[in-house]
């Protein structure tokens, strides 16, 4: 039986982790088209505490993995007991709680081979990679693509996705990350910290940027006529003869279902830096901003471990 109250992390004032508290609140009831998810893991994103400034107090975290506990009216596409994962809407309360009411259309079957903490680390980054490469970048087999930040949160998905699609992948990464980029599938690795990274790169069909800054600014130099420059970091520069796109990731059950299938077939699992309890939310968000963080930080509930 679902309890009437639950633990939830709340951001009570604008600012940083110091304004987070873990409190007992009423357990939500799923509305039409929604399911109540027993949250096992909620992944957090650097900077996300700046998003809900106009609707405080707010529950943070928008990536979830858990088990369906109850169905709202009209839901027939999932069942109680199903293990699910997904990305929730950024304009409503998140999932850093024991339970969350979530539209069923946002949820997909959880990758079977991943822990809940690992599964929660997938949606935002993997969907961003998929949409950047294929929806906005229209990457085709045999095309050449430069991926900036090829081993980062989004890059760890974008690099093997592009390689699996049959593209020639050129990764920009630091010397320390070069071997990791090759393990993920990069055909070439360019150290962007030494000299002008664009020198010597033959024209490419697509640049997918997750880093911004100087790498993005210099990217039009390597894009062939008719090619695409796609960024999730900041607005890309306009240049004659190429298309430039900045986008914000959108939820997609179909894409998450395909991503879960790939993960179950051996696609590289996401890196999880650390996990924290709901009561440790302040420390978790502080860790998410640490310079030495390697992978996603997740809040875990119901004894789930990475």
mmCIF file of C-alpha atoms in Angstrom:
data_model
loop_
_atom_site.group_PDB
_atom_site.id
_atom_site.type_symbol
_atom_site.label_atom_id
_atom_site.label_comp_id
_atom_site.label_asym_id
_atom_site.label_seq_id
_atom_site.Cartn_x
_atom_site.Cartn_y
_atom_site.Cartn_z
ATOM 1 C CA UNK A 1 0.000 0.000 0.000
ATOM 2 C CA UNK A 2 1.315 3.446 -0.949
ATOM 3 C CA UNK A 3 1.985 5.653 2.097
ATOM 4 C CA UNK A 4 0.115 8.938 2.423
ATOM 5 C CA UNK A 5 3.327 10.896 3.022
ATOM 6 C CA UNK A 6 6.824 10.624 1.588
ATOM 7 C CA UNK A 7 10.255 12.199 1.681
ATOM 8 C CA UNK A 8 10.947 14.891 -0.902
ATOM 9 C CA UNK A 9 13.838 17.232 -1.579
ATOM 10 C CA UNK A 10 12.672 20.839 -1.819
ATOM 11 C CA UNK A 11 14.395 23.963 -3.079
ATOM 12 C CA UNK A 12 12.771 26.635 -0.932
ATOM 13 C CA UNK A 13 14.627 29.763 -2.085
ATOM 14 C CA UNK A 14 16.517 30.808 -5.214
ATOM 15 C CA UNK A 15 20.164 29.907 -5.034
ATOM 16 C CA UNK A 16 22.333 26.888 -4.603
ATOM 17 C CA UNK A 17 22.426 23.649 -2.618
ATOM 18 C CA UNK A 18 22.369 25.507 0.689
ATOM 19 C CA UNK A 19 18.650 26.122 0.128
ATOM 20 C CA UNK A 20 17.769 22.425 -0.209
ATOM 21 C CA UNK A 21 15.848 20.569 2.497
ATOM 22 C CA UNK A 22 14.432 17.052 2.766
ATOM 23 C CA UNK A 23 10.934 17.066 4.233
ATOM 24 C CA UNK A 24 7.845 14.924 4.635
ATOM 25 C CA UNK A 25 5.176 15.922 2.124
ATOM 26 C CA UNK A 26 1.939 14.409 0.854
ATOM 27 C CA UNK A 27 2.412 11.554 -1.622
ATOM 28 C CA UNK A 28 0.975 12.682 -4.983
ATOM 29 C CA UNK A 29 -1.955 10.909 -6.577
ATOM 30 C CA UNK A 30 -1.578 10.140 -10.289
ATOM 31 C CA UNK A 31 -3.958 12.143 -12.451
ATOM 32 C CA UNK A 32 -5.407 11.201 -15.842
ATOM 33 C CA UNK A 33 -2.691 9.790 -18.061
ATOM 34 C CA UNK A 34 -0.206 9.632 -15.173
ATOM 35 C CA UNK A 35 1.386 6.868 -13.150
ATOM 36 C CA UNK A 36 2.799 6.949 -9.651
ATOM 37 C CA UNK A 37 6.429 5.849 -9.782
ATOM 38 C CA UNK A 38 8.227 4.515 -6.726
ATOM 39 C CA UNK A 39 11.505 6.349 -7.314
ATOM 40 C CA UNK A 40 14.649 4.266 -6.925
ATOM 41 C CA UNK A 41 17.059 6.813 -8.406
ATOM 42 C CA UNK A 42 16.872 10.437 -9.498
ATOM 43 C CA UNK A 43 19.832 11.844 -11.450
ATOM 44 C CA UNK A 44 20.769 15.497 -11.102
ATOM 45 C CA UNK A 45 22.149 17.966 -13.606
ATOM 46 C CA UNK A 46 24.704 20.649 -12.923
ATOM 47 C CA UNK A 47 22.983 24.027 -12.753
ATOM 48 C CA UNK A 48 19.415 22.708 -12.608
ATOM 49 C CA UNK A 49 18.668 24.526 -9.336
ATOM 50 C CA UNK A 50 18.538 27.710 -11.433
ATOM 51 C CA UNK A 51 15.610 26.410 -13.518
ATOM 52 C CA UNK A 52 12.541 26.629 -11.202
ATOM 53 C CA UNK A 53 13.037 30.172 -9.844
ATOM 54 C CA UNK A 54 9.449 31.185 -10.701
ATOM 55 C CA UNK A 55 7.727 28.239 -8.969
ATOM 56 C CA UNK A 56 9.391 27.762 -5.595
ATOM 57 C CA UNK A 57 9.315 25.680 -3.500
ATOM 58 C CA UNK A 58 10.161 23.046 -6.080
ATOM 59 C CA UNK A 59 11.333 19.438 -6.189
ATOM 60 C CA UNK A 60 14.485 19.108 -8.346
ATOM 61 C CA UNK A 61 15.782 16.325 -10.632
ATOM 62 C CA UNK A 62 14.193 15.434 -13.952
ATOM 63 C CA UNK A 63 15.659 11.999 -14.686
ATOM 64 C CA UNK A 64 14.142 8.981 -12.991
ATOM 65 C CA UNK A 65 14.346 5.222 -12.722
ATOM 66 C CA UNK A 66 11.907 3.274 -10.614
ATOM 67 C CA UNK A 67 8.897 0.995 -10.446
ATOM 68 C CA UNK A 68 5.291 1.801 -11.318
ATOM 69 C CA UNK A 69 3.294 1.776 -8.063
ATOM 70 C CA UNK A 70 -0.160 2.883 -9.259
ATOM 71 C CA UNK A 71 -1.999 3.925 -12.420
ATOM 72 C CA UNK A 72 -4.040 7.061 -12.983
ATOM 73 C CA UNK A 73 -7.296 7.107 -14.976
ATOM 74 C CA UNK A 74 -6.935 6.150 -18.634
ATOM 75 C CA UNK A 75 -3.478 4.573 -18.404
ATOM 76 C CA UNK A 76 -3.178 1.276 -20.254
ATOM 77 C CA UNK A 77 0.354 1.388 -21.689
ATOM 78 C CA UNK A 78 2.194 0.395 -18.485
ATOM 79 C CA UNK A 79 1.315 -1.823 -15.543
ATOM 80 C CA UNK A 80 1.920 -1.727 -11.812
ATOM 81 C CA UNK A 81 5.259 -3.371 -11.086
ATOM 82 C CA UNK A 82 6.899 -2.327 -14.377
ATOM 83 C CA UNK A 83 10.461 -1.031 -14.091
ATOM 84 C CA UNK A 84 10.613 2.256 -16.011
ATOM 85 C CA UNK A 85 12.910 5.197 -16.672
ATOM 86 C CA UNK A 86 12.483 8.579 -18.285
ATOM 87 C CA UNK A 87 12.955 12.331 -18.382
ATOM 88 C CA UNK A 88 10.213 14.506 -16.926
ATOM 89 C CA UNK A 89 9.096 17.999 -17.890
ATOM 90 C CA UNK A 90 11.330 20.843 -16.743
ATOM 91 C CA UNK A 91 8.392 23.154 -15.934
ATOM 92 C CA UNK A 92 6.924 21.071 -13.109
ATOM 93 C CA UNK A 93 8.170 19.390 -9.941
ATOM 94 C CA UNK A 94 10.918 16.863 -10.443
ATOM 95 C CA UNK A 95 11.508 13.396 -9.034
ATOM 96 C CA UNK A 96 13.865 13.810 -6.049
ATOM 97 C CA UNK A 97 11.388 12.084 -3.759
ATOM 98 C CA UNK A 98 10.165 8.644 -2.717
ATOM 99 C CA UNK A 99 7.335 8.828 -5.266
ATOM 100 C CA UNK A 100 6.538 10.941 -8.340
ATOM 101 C CA UNK A 101 3.413 11.300 -10.482
ATOM 102 C CA UNK A 102 4.581 11.234 -14.103
ATOM 103 C CA UNK A 103 2.738 11.143 -17.456
ATOM 104 C CA UNK A 104 3.038 7.578 -18.674
ATOM 105 C CA UNK A 105 3.924 8.787 -22.177
ATOM 106 C CA UNK A 106 7.272 10.025 -20.825
ATOM 107 C CA UNK A 107 8.334 6.626 -19.487
ATOM 108 C CA UNK A 108 9.980 3.679 -21.225
ATOM 109 C CA UNK A 109 10.997 0.226 -20.015
ATOM 110 C CA UNK A 110 14.166 0.457 -17.931
ATOM 111 C CA UNK A 111 17.313 -1.091 -19.454
ATOM 112 C CA UNK A 112 17.427 -4.532 -17.860
ATOM 113 C CA UNK A 113 21.185 -4.678 -17.427
ATOM 114 C CA UNK A 114 21.568 -1.374 -15.598
ATOM 115 C CA UNK A 115 21.044 -0.502 -11.968
ATOM 116 C CA UNK A 116 18.422 2.113 -11.250
ATOM 117 C CA UNK A 117 21.164 4.678 -10.595
ATOM 118 C CA UNK A 118 22.751 3.924 -13.967
ATOM 119 C CA UNK A 119 19.389 4.010 -15.732
ATOM 120 C CA UNK A 120 18.555 7.400 -14.215
ATOM 121 C CA UNK A 121 21.832 8.731 -15.639
ATOM 122 C CA UNK A 122 20.747 7.933 -19.202
ATOM 123 C CA UNK A 123 17.710 9.972 -20.359
ATOM 124 C CA UNK A 124 18.815 13.605 -20.642
ATOM 125 C CA UNK A 125 22.290 12.917 -22.020
ATOM 126 C CA UNK A 126 21.309 10.059 -24.330
ATOM 127 C CA UNK A 127 18.277 11.879 -25.738
ATOM 128 C CA UNK A 128 20.414 14.970 -26.300
ATOM 129 C CA UNK A 129 22.980 12.900 -28.182
ATOM 130 C CA UNK A 130 20.334 11.143 -30.277
ATOM 131 C CA UNK A 131 18.469 14.322 -31.187
ATOM 132 C CA UNK A 132 21.656 16.293 -31.865
ATOM 133 C CA UNK A 133 23.079 13.675 -34.225
ATOM 134 C CA UNK A 134 19.959 12.421 -35.991
ATOM 135 C CA UNK A 135 16.991 14.795 -35.552
ATOM 136 C CA UNK A 136 18.906 18.068 -35.935
ATOM 137 C CA UNK A 137 22.195 16.867 -37.420
ATOM 138 C CA UNK A 138 20.612 14.385 -39.901
ATOM 139 C CA UNK A 139 23.786 12.292 -39.701
ATOM 140 C CA UNK A 140 23.927 9.560 -42.339
ATOM 141 C CA UNK A 141 26.157 6.471 -42.612
ATOM 142 C CA UNK A 142 29.632 7.163 -44.068
ATOM 143 C CA UNK A 143 29.418 10.864 -43.224
ATOM 144 C CA UNK A 144 32.115 12.607 -41.202
ATOM 145 C CA UNK A 145 31.265 14.133 -37.826
ATOM 146 C CA UNK A 146 33.221 16.123 -35.258
ATOM 147 C CA UNK A 147 31.995 15.686 -31.681
ATOM 148 C CA UNK A 148 33.141 18.289 -29.168
ATOM 149 C CA UNK A 149 33.243 16.942 -25.638
ATOM 150 C CA UNK A 150 33.298 13.391 -26.936
ATOM 151 C CA UNK A 151 33.752 11.747 -23.526
ATOM 152 C CA UNK A 152 31.534 14.053 -21.457
ATOM 153 C CA UNK A 153 27.995 13.470 -20.251
ATOM 154 C CA UNK A 154 26.422 13.800 -23.713
ATOM 155 C CA UNK A 155 29.532 12.797 -25.632
ATOM 156 C CA UNK A 156 29.727 9.383 -23.962
ATOM 157 C CA UNK A 157 26.500 8.582 -25.822
ATOM 158 C CA UNK A 158 27.065 10.631 -28.977
ATOM 159 C CA UNK A 159 30.423 9.081 -29.840
ATOM 160 C CA UNK A 160 29.300 5.420 -29.869
ATOM 161 C CA UNK A 161 25.915 6.313 -31.398
ATOM 162 C CA UNK A 162 27.628 8.016 -34.339
ATOM 163 C CA UNK A 163 30.097 5.147 -34.724
ATOM 164 C CA UNK A 164 27.339 2.532 -34.595
ATOM 165 C CA UNK A 165 25.489 4.512 -37.284
ATOM 166 C CA UNK A 166 28.448 4.075 -39.621
ATOM 167 C CA UNK A 167 29.868 7.606 -39.429
ATOM 168 C CA UNK A 168 33.538 8.549 -39.331
ATOM 169 C CA UNK A 169 33.913 10.051 -35.857
ATOM 170 C CA UNK A 170 36.440 12.765 -35.024
ATOM 171 C CA UNK A 171 36.523 13.493 -31.302
ATOM 172 C CA UNK A 172 37.909 16.597 -29.672
ATOM 173 C CA UNK A 173 39.153 15.782 -26.190
ATOM 174 C CA UNK A 174 42.025 16.508 -23.849
ATOM 175 C CA UNK A 175 45.066 14.235 -23.885
ATOM 176 C CA UNK A 176 43.853 12.603 -20.654
ATOM 177 C CA UNK A 177 40.547 11.651 -22.307
ATOM 178 C CA UNK A 178 41.959 10.500 -25.653
ATOM 179 C CA UNK A 179 42.012 6.795 -24.834
ATOM 180 C CA UNK A 180 38.468 6.940 -23.477
ATOM 181 C CA UNK A 181 37.335 8.611 -26.723
ATOM 182 C CA UNK A 182 38.860 5.777 -28.738
ATOM 183 C CA UNK A 183 37.199 3.188 -26.493
ATOM 184 C CA UNK A 184 33.858 4.868 -27.189
ATOM 185 C CA UNK A 185 34.434 4.534 -30.933
ATOM 186 C CA UNK A 186 36.270 7.630 -32.153
ATOM 187 C CA UNK A 187 38.214 7.079 -35.380
ATOM 188 C CA UNK A 188 40.347 10.162 -34.760
ATOM 189 C CA UNK A 189 41.051 12.131 -31.577
ATOM 190 C CA UNK A 190 42.168 15.752 -31.685
ATOM 191 C CA UNK A 191 43.653 17.371 -28.579
ATOM 192 C CA UNK A 192 41.843 20.713 -28.476
ATOM 193 C CA UNK A 193 44.188 22.032 -25.766
ATOM 194 C CA UNK A 194 47.202 22.147 -28.107
ATOM 195 C CA UNK A 195 47.322 24.779 -30.852
ATOM 196 C CA UNK A 196 44.429 25.283 -33.260
ATOM 197 C CA UNK A 197 42.330 22.135 -33.082
ATOM 198 C CA UNK A 198 40.700 22.730 -36.496
ATOM 199 C CA UNK A 199 44.018 22.729 -38.374
ATOM 200 C CA UNK A 200 44.381 19.675 -40.572
ATOM 201 C CA UNK A 201 40.831 18.369 -40.209
ATOM 202 C CA UNK A 202 39.287 17.588 -43.579
ATOM 203 C CA UNK A 203 35.775 19.007 -44.104
ATOM 204 C CA UNK A 204 33.000 17.248 -42.210
ATOM 205 C CA UNK A 205 29.259 16.948 -42.757
ATOM 206 C CA UNK A 206 28.377 17.686 -39.127
ATOM 207 C CA UNK A 207 29.841 19.236 -36.025
ATOM 208 C CA UNK A 208 27.968 18.277 -32.861
ATOM 209 C CA UNK A 209 29.034 20.571 -30.045
ATOM 210 C CA UNK A 210 28.521 19.921 -26.335
ATOM 211 C CA UNK A 211 31.288 22.215 -25.088
ATOM 212 C CA UNK A 212 30.767 25.736 -26.465
ATOM 213 C CA UNK A 213 33.471 28.382 -26.245
ATOM 214 C CA UNK A 214 36.428 28.474 -28.599
ATOM 215 C CA UNK A 215 35.765 25.045 -30.033
ATOM 216 C CA UNK A 216 32.298 26.070 -31.133
ATOM 217 C CA UNK A 217 33.490 29.444 -32.427
ATOM 218 C CA UNK A 218 36.069 27.799 -34.697
ATOM 219 C CA UNK A 219 33.764 25.016 -35.883
ATOM 220 C CA UNK A 220 32.473 26.622 -39.106
ATOM 221 C CA UNK A 221 36.012 26.299 -40.481
ATOM 222 C CA UNK A 222 35.691 22.514 -40.677
ATOM 223 C CA UNK A 223 32.093 22.185 -41.912
ATOM 224 C CA UNK A 224 31.745 21.499 -45.619
ATOM 225 C CA UNK A 225 29.307 23.470 -47.775
ATOM 226 C CA UNK A 226 25.783 22.279 -47.055
ATOM 227 C CA UNK A 227 26.840 20.810 -43.711
ATOM 228 C CA UNK A 228 25.409 21.312 -40.233
ATOM 229 C CA UNK A 229 26.662 22.845 -37.007
ATOM 230 C CA UNK A 230 24.562 21.719 -34.029
ATOM 231 C CA UNK A 231 25.136 22.821 -30.438
ATOM 232 C CA UNK A 232 23.539 22.160 -27.069
ATOM 233 C CA UNK A 233 25.991 24.427 -25.234
ATOM 234 C CA UNK A 234 25.169 27.833 -26.722
ATOM 235 C CA UNK A 235 23.979 29.521 -29.903
ATOM 236 C CA UNK A 236 26.393 28.526 -32.686
ATOM 237 C CA UNK A 237 27.890 31.119 -35.047
ATOM 238 C CA UNK A 238 26.216 31.676 -38.388
ATOM 239 C CA UNK A 239 28.301 30.994 -41.471
ATOM 240 C CA UNK A 240 27.636 31.105 -45.196
ATOM 241 C CA UNK A 241 26.772 27.774 -46.755
ATOM 242 C CA UNK A 242 26.058 25.800 -43.584
ATOM 243 C CA UNK A 243 23.092 25.481 -41.226
ATOM 244 C CA UNK A 244 23.563 26.340 -37.554
ATOM 245 C CA UNK A 245 21.201 25.008 -34.875
ATOM 246 C CA UNK A 246 20.924 25.339 -31.102
ATOM 247 C CA UNK A 247 18.372 23.097 -29.431
ATOM 248 C CA UNK A 248 17.016 21.998 -26.064
ATOM 249 C CA UNK A 249 16.394 18.290 -25.554
ATOM 250 C CA UNK A 250 12.827 16.969 -25.638
ATOM 251 C CA UNK A 251 11.343 13.871 -24.042
ATOM 252 C CA UNK A 252 10.761 10.880 -26.332
ATOM 253 C CA UNK A 253 9.493 7.481 -25.228
ATOM 254 C CA UNK A 254 10.316 5.951 -28.619
ATOM 255 C CA UNK A 255 13.920 7.112 -28.489
ATOM 256 C CA UNK A 256 14.338 5.970 -24.872
ATOM 257 C CA UNK A 257 12.945 2.562 -25.816
ATOM 258 C CA UNK A 258 15.518 2.226 -28.606
ATOM 259 C CA UNK A 259 18.313 3.484 -26.330
ATOM 260 C CA UNK A 260 17.346 0.900 -23.689
ATOM 261 C CA UNK A 261 17.497 -1.821 -26.346
ATOM 262 C CA UNK A 262 20.993 -0.719 -27.348
ATOM 263 C CA UNK A 263 22.140 -0.666 -23.725
ATOM 264 C CA UNK A 264 20.801 -4.180 -23.211
ATOM 265 C CA UNK A 265 22.765 -5.286 -26.289
ATOM 266 C CA UNK A 266 26.059 -4.016 -24.886
ATOM 267 C CA UNK A 267 26.095 -0.298 -25.709
ATOM 268 C CA UNK A 268 28.413 1.476 -23.209
ATOM 269 C CA UNK A 269 26.698 2.170 -19.897
ATOM 270 C CA UNK A 270 26.798 5.712 -18.516
ATOM 271 C CA UNK A 271 29.337 6.693 -15.912
ATOM 272 C CA UNK A 272 27.921 7.237 -12.415
ATOM 273 C CA UNK A 273 30.200 9.330 -10.230
ATOM 274 C CA UNK A 274 28.420 8.842 -6.920
ATOM 275 C CA UNK A 275 25.088 8.278 -5.214
ATOM 276 C CA UNK A 276 23.548 10.012 -2.211
ATOM 277 C CA UNK A 277 20.433 9.567 -0.120
ATOM 278 C CA UNK A 278 17.599 12.081 -0.318
ATOM 279 C CA UNK A 279 18.716 13.472 3.035
ATOM 280 C CA UNK A 280 22.154 14.112 1.495
ATOM 281 C CA UNK A 281 20.783 16.217 -1.382
ATOM 282 C CA UNK A 282 22.896 19.243 -0.466
ATOM 283 C CA UNK A 283 26.088 17.174 -0.710
ATOM 284 C CA UNK A 284 24.870 15.562 -3.932
ATOM 285 C CA UNK A 285 24.338 18.881 -5.675
ATOM 286 C CA UNK A 286 27.673 20.167 -4.401
ATOM 287 C CA UNK A 287 29.318 17.068 -5.859
ATOM 288 C CA UNK A 288 27.559 17.636 -9.197
ATOM 289 C CA UNK A 289 29.429 20.927 -9.497
ATOM 290 C CA UNK A 290 32.865 19.535 -8.569
ATOM 291 C CA UNK A 291 35.645 19.903 -11.116
ATOM 292 C CA UNK A 292 36.830 16.327 -10.579
ATOM 293 C CA UNK A 293 33.397 14.737 -11.005
ATOM 294 C CA UNK A 294 33.438 11.782 -13.400
ATOM 295 C CA UNK A 295 29.931 10.888 -14.452
ATOM 296 C CA UNK A 296 26.435 11.545 -13.188
ATOM 297 C CA UNK A 297 25.451 12.112 -9.574
ATOM 298 C CA UNK A 298 22.240 10.445 -8.428
ATOM 299 C CA UNK A 299 19.944 10.548 -5.435
ATOM 300 C CA UNK A 300 18.790 7.086 -4.436
ATOM 301 C CA UNK A 301 15.762 5.902 -2.513
ATOM 302 C CA UNK A 302 14.458 2.504 -1.365
ATOM 303 C CA UNK A 303 17.977 1.167 -0.685
ATOM 304 C CA UNK A 304 18.996 1.408 -4.368
ATOM 305 C CA UNK A 305 22.757 1.517 -4.970
ATOM 306 C CA UNK A 306 24.764 2.239 -8.109
#
